[in-house]
Amino acid sequence: MFSTIKYDNYNIDFFYLDEPHYSAPNRAAKNGKIWEKKLWLKYKNMIEKDDIVIDCGGFIGSHALPFAALGAKVICFEPVEKYRTLLKKSAEKNGFLIDIRSDLVGQVETAMKFYERDDGCSRMSGKKGIETIKNMITIDSLNLPSCKLMKIDVEGAEYDTLDGAEETIAKFKPIIFIETFSHKREVLKWWCERNNYKSTHMRGDDFILEPQN
């Protein structure tokens, strides 16, 4: 099943899971609504054609697809095969070239236990779900020529992902959209101070991190 969602002048086709118990981003796609519109309203004015954008935790493409519509070169990490399959179908239907990868992203390059869940919240911790083994890489290992923006929503492993992107962040100073649970807010403050970034709370668990210089 797919629906067409209007993002300003862009009409983007999304394939989604047609089951009622799946997560809010999937329900938004099913209902033809923009998921996390507050993020779209920010990054639509930040991304220019051929900017390199990294999406960690792509799910069905809630942000990877609009990133691509804006002309970005998108590298999207989604370790769950059924979500990745939907994202690939959506990219093909829209004519987008998105580099879709099955790896986890984190602090080191290794194999990791990963727990796949049916609610869109698969993660490396919690031991809730079907245990699998996935390959994990770092963003630094990509050796990118540039990086304009990162979106990191990896169910609690956001700061491990940032640790694995230390060199990339120091070199390119990308804008970072990050989900941070309430008990990690002090870590967010510490990270920003250490890396000379400022944080802006959008709503809920979503923050924008922007370089100070």
mmCIF file of C-alpha atoms in Angstrom:
data_model
loop_
_atom_site.group_PDB
_atom_site.id
_atom_site.type_symbol
_atom_site.label_atom_id
_atom_site.label_comp_id
_atom_site.label_asym_id
_atom_site.label_seq_id
_atom_site.Cartn_x
_atom_site.Cartn_y
_atom_site.Cartn_z
ATOM 1 C CA MET A 1 0.000 0.000 0.000
ATOM 2 C CA PHE A 2 1.158 3.546 -0.639
ATOM 3 C CA SER A 3 -0.085 7.080 -0.260
ATOM 4 C CA THR A 4 0.988 10.401 -1.736
ATOM 5 C CA ILE A 5 1.982 13.112 0.716
ATOM 6 C CA LYS A 6 2.355 16.760 -0.251
ATOM 7 C CA TYR A 7 5.521 18.481 0.987
ATOM 8 C CA ASP A 8 5.050 22.033 -0.291
ATOM 9 C CA ASN A 9 5.711 21.680 -4.037
ATOM 10 C CA TYR A 10 6.748 18.018 -3.780
ATOM 11 C CA ASN A 11 4.338 15.094 -3.994
ATOM 12 C CA ILE A 12 6.084 12.086 -2.455
ATOM 13 C CA ASP A 13 4.799 8.523 -2.643
ATOM 14 C CA PHE A 14 5.261 6.453 0.525
ATOM 15 C CA PHE A 15 4.829 2.706 0.799
ATOM 16 C CA TYR A 16 3.719 1.723 4.294
ATOM 17 C CA LEU A 17 2.729 -1.292 6.387
ATOM 18 C CA ASP A 18 -1.015 -1.707 6.249
ATOM 19 C CA GLU A 19 -1.391 -2.947 9.814
ATOM 20 C CA PRO A 20 -3.013 -0.886 12.610
ATOM 21 C CA HIS A 21 -0.540 -1.635 15.405
ATOM 22 C CA TYR A 22 2.513 -0.194 13.662
ATOM 23 C CA SER A 23 4.091 3.020 14.880
ATOM 24 C CA ALA A 24 3.069 6.646 14.499
ATOM 25 C CA PRO A 25 5.286 7.384 11.448
ATOM 26 C CA ASN A 26 3.666 4.479 9.615
ATOM 27 C CA ARG A 27 0.160 5.663 10.578
ATOM 28 C CA ALA A 28 1.038 9.163 9.374
ATOM 29 C CA ALA A 29 2.068 7.804 5.982
ATOM 30 C CA LYS A 30 -1.080 5.701 5.775
ATOM 31 C CA ASN A 31 -3.187 8.812 6.473
ATOM 32 C CA GLY A 32 -1.279 10.997 4.016
ATOM 33 C CA LYS A 33 0.244 13.171 6.739
ATOM 34 C CA ILE A 34 3.783 14.535 7.102
ATOM 35 C CA TRP A 35 5.540 12.820 9.994
ATOM 36 C CA GLU A 36 7.400 15.251 12.286
ATOM 37 C CA LYS A 37 6.379 18.238 10.185
ATOM 38 C CA LYS A 38 8.278 20.471 12.594
ATOM 39 C CA LEU A 39 11.511 18.914 11.302
ATOM 40 C CA TRP A 40 10.507 19.310 7.661
ATOM 41 C CA LEU A 41 9.751 23.007 8.201
ATOM 42 C CA LYS A 42 13.330 23.443 9.439
ATOM 43 C CA TYR A 43 15.432 21.353 7.099
ATOM 44 C CA LYS A 44 13.573 22.258 3.901
ATOM 45 C CA ASN A 45 15.382 25.622 4.119
ATOM 46 C CA MET A 46 18.758 24.121 5.036
ATOM 47 C CA ILE A 47 19.354 21.572 2.290
ATOM 48 C CA GLU A 48 20.614 22.440 -1.174
ATOM 49 C CA LYS A 49 21.095 20.246 -4.236
ATOM 50 C CA ASP A 50 23.849 17.632 -3.864
ATOM 51 C CA ASP A 51 24.345 18.238 -0.134
ATOM 52 C CA ILE A 52 25.313 14.999 1.600
ATOM 53 C CA VAL A 53 22.764 14.076 4.263
ATOM 54 C CA ILE A 54 22.920 11.094 6.623
ATOM 55 C CA ASP A 55 19.744 9.540 8.016
ATOM 56 C CA CYS A 56 20.363 7.153 10.909
ATOM 57 C CA GLY A 57 17.174 5.236 11.641
ATOM 58 C CA GLY A 58 15.378 5.622 8.329
ATOM 59 C CA PHE A 59 12.329 3.410 9.033
ATOM 60 C CA ILE A 60 10.060 3.682 5.945
ATOM 61 C CA GLY A 61 11.717 6.889 4.743
ATOM 62 C CA SER A 62 9.808 9.524 6.719
ATOM 63 C CA HIS A 63 12.756 11.909 6.288
ATOM 64 C CA ALA A 64 15.028 10.159 3.782
ATOM 65 C CA LEU A 65 12.440 10.630 1.019
ATOM 66 C CA PRO A 66 11.894 14.385 1.569
ATOM 67 C CA PHE A 67 15.687 14.809 1.924
ATOM 68 C CA ALA A 68 16.017 13.257 -1.526
ATOM 69 C CA ALA A 69 13.168 15.384 -2.916
ATOM 70 C CA LEU A 70 15.157 18.463 -1.906
ATOM 71 C CA GLY A 71 18.055 17.213 -4.033
ATOM 72 C CA ALA A 72 20.286 15.844 -1.285
ATOM 73 C CA LYS A 73 22.589 12.862 -1.704
ATOM 74 C CA VAL A 74 21.126 10.703 1.065
ATOM 75 C CA ILE A 75 22.845 7.878 2.938
ATOM 76 C CA CYS A 76 20.162 6.118 4.956
ATOM 77 C CA PHE A 77 20.700 3.423 7.593
ATOM 78 C CA GLU A 78 17.816 1.071 8.311
ATOM 79 C CA PRO A 79 18.711 -2.370 9.724
ATOM 80 C CA VAL A 80 15.196 -3.902 9.627
ATOM 81 C CA GLU A 81 14.633 -5.602 6.285
ATOM 82 C CA LYS A 82 10.866 -5.072 5.977
ATOM 83 C CA TYR A 83 11.189 -1.319 6.548
ATOM 84 C CA ARG A 84 14.189 -1.134 4.245
ATOM 85 C CA THR A 85 12.207 -2.923 1.520
ATOM 86 C CA LEU A 86 9.400 -0.366 1.747
ATOM 87 C CA LEU A 87 11.905 2.482 1.624
ATOM 88 C CA LYS A 88 13.538 1.021 -1.486
ATOM 89 C CA LYS A 89 10.141 0.689 -3.185
ATOM 90 C CA SER A 90 9.288 4.287 -2.314
ATOM 91 C CA ALA A 91 12.647 5.561 -3.585
ATOM 92 C CA GLU A 92 12.171 3.709 -6.870
ATOM 93 C CA LYS A 93 8.592 4.936 -7.310
ATOM 94 C CA ASN A 94 9.678 8.542 -6.744
ATOM 95 C CA GLY A 95 12.798 8.229 -8.897
ATOM 96 C CA PHE A 96 15.115 8.998 -5.977
ATOM 97 C CA LEU A 97 18.659 7.625 -5.730
ATOM 98 C CA ILE A 98 19.128 6.905 -2.014
ATOM 99 C CA ASP A 99 22.067 4.921 -0.637
ATOM 100 C CA ILE A 100 20.110 2.573 1.658
ATOM 101 C CA ARG A 101 22.218 0.494 4.042
ATOM 102 C CA SER A 102 21.416 -2.359 6.409
ATOM 103 C CA ASP A 103 24.173 -1.574 8.935
ATOM 104 C CA LEU A 104 23.735 -0.297 12.435
ATOM 105 C CA VAL A 105 25.633 2.901 13.226
ATOM 106 C CA GLY A 106 27.506 3.377 16.463
ATOM 107 C CA GLN A 107 30.781 4.018 18.229
ATOM 108 C CA VAL A 108 32.878 1.167 16.796
ATOM 109 C CA GLU A 109 32.894 -1.284 13.915
ATOM 110 C CA THR A 110 31.717 -4.652 15.209
ATOM 111 C CA ALA A 111 28.864 -7.166 15.263
ATOM 112 C CA MET A 112 26.048 -6.294 17.666
ATOM 113 C CA LYS A 113 22.931 -7.858 19.099
ATOM 114 C CA PHE A 114 19.842 -6.150 17.731
ATOM 115 C CA TYR A 115 16.233 -6.615 18.814
ATOM 116 C CA GLU A 116 13.666 -6.353 16.022
ATOM 117 C CA ARG A 117 10.197 -5.261 17.106
ATOM 118 C CA ASP A 118 6.876 -4.855 15.331
ATOM 119 C CA ASP A 119 6.225 -1.329 16.592
ATOM 120 C CA GLY A 120 8.919 0.506 14.633
ATOM 121 C CA CYS A 121 11.160 0.801 17.719
ATOM 122 C CA SER A 122 13.782 -1.875 17.098
ATOM 123 C CA ARG A 123 16.962 -1.209 19.040
ATOM 124 C CA MET A 124 20.289 -2.492 20.357
ATOM 125 C CA SER A 125 19.151 -2.487 23.982
ATOM 126 C CA GLY A 126 16.200 -3.654 26.028
ATOM 127 C CA LYS A 127 16.111 -7.281 24.884
ATOM 128 C CA LYS A 128 12.515 -6.860 23.760
ATOM 129 C CA GLY A 129 11.870 -8.342 20.348
ATOM 130 C CA ILE A 130 13.525 -10.920 18.116
ATOM 131 C CA GLU A 131 17.263 -11.068 18.730
ATOM 132 C CA THR A 132 19.429 -10.859 15.622
ATOM 133 C CA ILE A 133 23.076 -10.060 14.923
ATOM 134 C CA LYS A 134 23.818 -7.012 12.793
ATOM 135 C CA ASN A 135 26.948 -5.370 11.479
ATOM 136 C CA MET A 136 27.695 -1.982 13.032
ATOM 137 C CA ILE A 137 29.857 0.701 11.449
ATOM 138 C CA THR A 138 30.804 4.268 12.317
ATOM 139 C CA ILE A 139 29.932 7.349 10.330
ATOM 140 C CA ASP A 140 33.630 8.240 10.309
ATOM 141 C CA SER A 141 34.336 5.014 8.415
ATOM 142 C CA LEU A 142 32.389 6.421 5.443
ATOM 143 C CA ASN A 143 35.203 8.929 4.770
ATOM 144 C CA LEU A 144 32.732 11.442 3.380
ATOM 145 C CA PRO A 145 33.897 14.355 1.202
ATOM 146 C CA SER A 146 31.370 16.597 2.986
ATOM 147 C CA CYS A 147 28.311 16.393 5.225
ATOM 148 C CA LYS A 148 25.627 19.068 5.496
ATOM 149 C CA LEU A 149 23.149 17.418 7.853
ATOM 150 C CA MET A 150 22.626 14.350 10.030
ATOM 151 C CA LYS A 151 19.351 13.010 11.375
ATOM 152 C CA ILE A 152 19.880 10.575 14.250
ATOM 153 C CA ASP A 153 16.929 8.664 15.705
ATOM 154 C CA VAL A 154 18.226 5.278 16.830
ATOM 155 C CA GLU A 155 16.212 4.489 19.938
ATOM 156 C CA GLY A 156 18.680 5.371 22.666
ATOM 157 C CA ALA A 157 21.997 4.858 20.845
ATOM 158 C CA GLU A 158 22.247 8.441 19.598
ATOM 159 C CA TYR A 159 25.378 9.362 21.561
ATOM 160 C CA ASP A 160 27.223 6.218 20.522
ATOM 161 C CA THR A 161 26.423 7.263 16.960
ATOM 162 C CA LEU A 162 27.803 10.748 17.611
ATOM 163 C CA ASP A 163 30.961 9.257 19.125
ATOM 164 C CA GLY A 164 31.458 7.287 15.920
ATOM 165 C CA ALA A 165 31.053 10.477 13.891
ATOM 166 C CA GLU A 166 33.536 12.579 15.867
ATOM 167 C CA GLU A 167 35.963 13.188 12.989
ATOM 168 C CA THR A 168 33.184 13.871 10.478
ATOM 169 C CA ILE A 169 31.551 16.385 12.819
ATOM 170 C CA ALA A 170 34.839 18.135 13.621
ATOM 171 C CA LYS A 171 35.680 18.457 9.926
ATOM 172 C CA PHE A 172 32.321 19.465 8.405
ATOM 173 C CA LYS A 173 30.242 20.857 11.296
ATOM 174 C CA PRO A 174 26.940 19.450 10.032
ATOM 175 C CA ILE A 175 23.563 20.460 11.385
ATOM 176 C CA ILE A 176 22.249 17.589 13.509
ATOM 177 C CA PHE A 177 18.642 16.633 14.153
ATOM 178 C CA ILE A 178 18.602 14.274 17.106
ATOM 179 C CA GLU A 179 16.097 12.509 19.315
ATOM 180 C CA THR A 180 17.095 12.645 22.974
ATOM 181 C CA PHE A 181 15.132 10.984 25.754
ATOM 182 C CA SER A 182 14.641 13.010 28.947
ATOM 183 C CA HIS A 183 17.233 11.082 30.969
ATOM 184 C CA LYS A 184 19.908 11.953 28.371
ATOM 185 C CA ARG A 185 19.424 15.734 28.427
ATOM 186 C CA GLU A 186 22.543 16.272 30.560
ATOM 187 C CA VAL A 187 24.540 14.232 28.049
ATOM 188 C CA LEU A 188 23.188 16.492 25.308
ATOM 189 C CA LYS A 189 24.322 19.592 27.189
ATOM 190 C CA TRP A 190 27.778 18.109 27.794
ATOM 191 C CA TRP A 191 28.143 17.050 24.154
ATOM 192 C CA CYS A 192 27.238 20.512 22.875
ATOM 193 C CA GLU A 193 29.693 22.220 25.217
ATOM 194 C CA ARG A 194 32.467 19.857 24.227
ATOM 195 C CA ASN A 195 31.852 20.225 20.482
ATOM 196 C CA ASN A 196 30.942 23.925 20.394
ATOM 197 C CA TYR A 197 27.351 23.372 19.282
ATOM 198 C CA LYS A 198 24.157 25.005 20.468
ATOM 199 C CA SER A 199 20.975 22.992 20.966
ATOM 200 C CA THR A 200 17.419 24.097 20.268
ATOM 201 C CA HIS A 201 14.543 22.080 21.702
ATOM 202 C CA MET A 202 11.828 21.688 19.112
ATOM 203 C CA ARG A 203 9.166 19.657 20.859
ATOM 204 C CA GLY A 204 8.965 16.316 22.622
ATOM 205 C CA ASP A 205 12.329 14.531 22.343
ATOM 206 C CA ASP A 206 13.520 16.374 19.208
ATOM 207 C CA PHE A 207 16.434 18.814 19.155
ATOM 208 C CA ILE A 208 18.426 20.654 16.506
ATOM 209 C CA LEU A 209 22.172 20.943 17.118
ATOM 210 C CA GLU A 210 23.961 23.716 15.206
ATOM 211 C CA PRO A 211 27.654 24.656 15.197
ATOM 212 C CA GLN A 212 28.548 27.887 16.966
ATOM 213 C CA ASN A 213 31.143 28.906 14.376
#
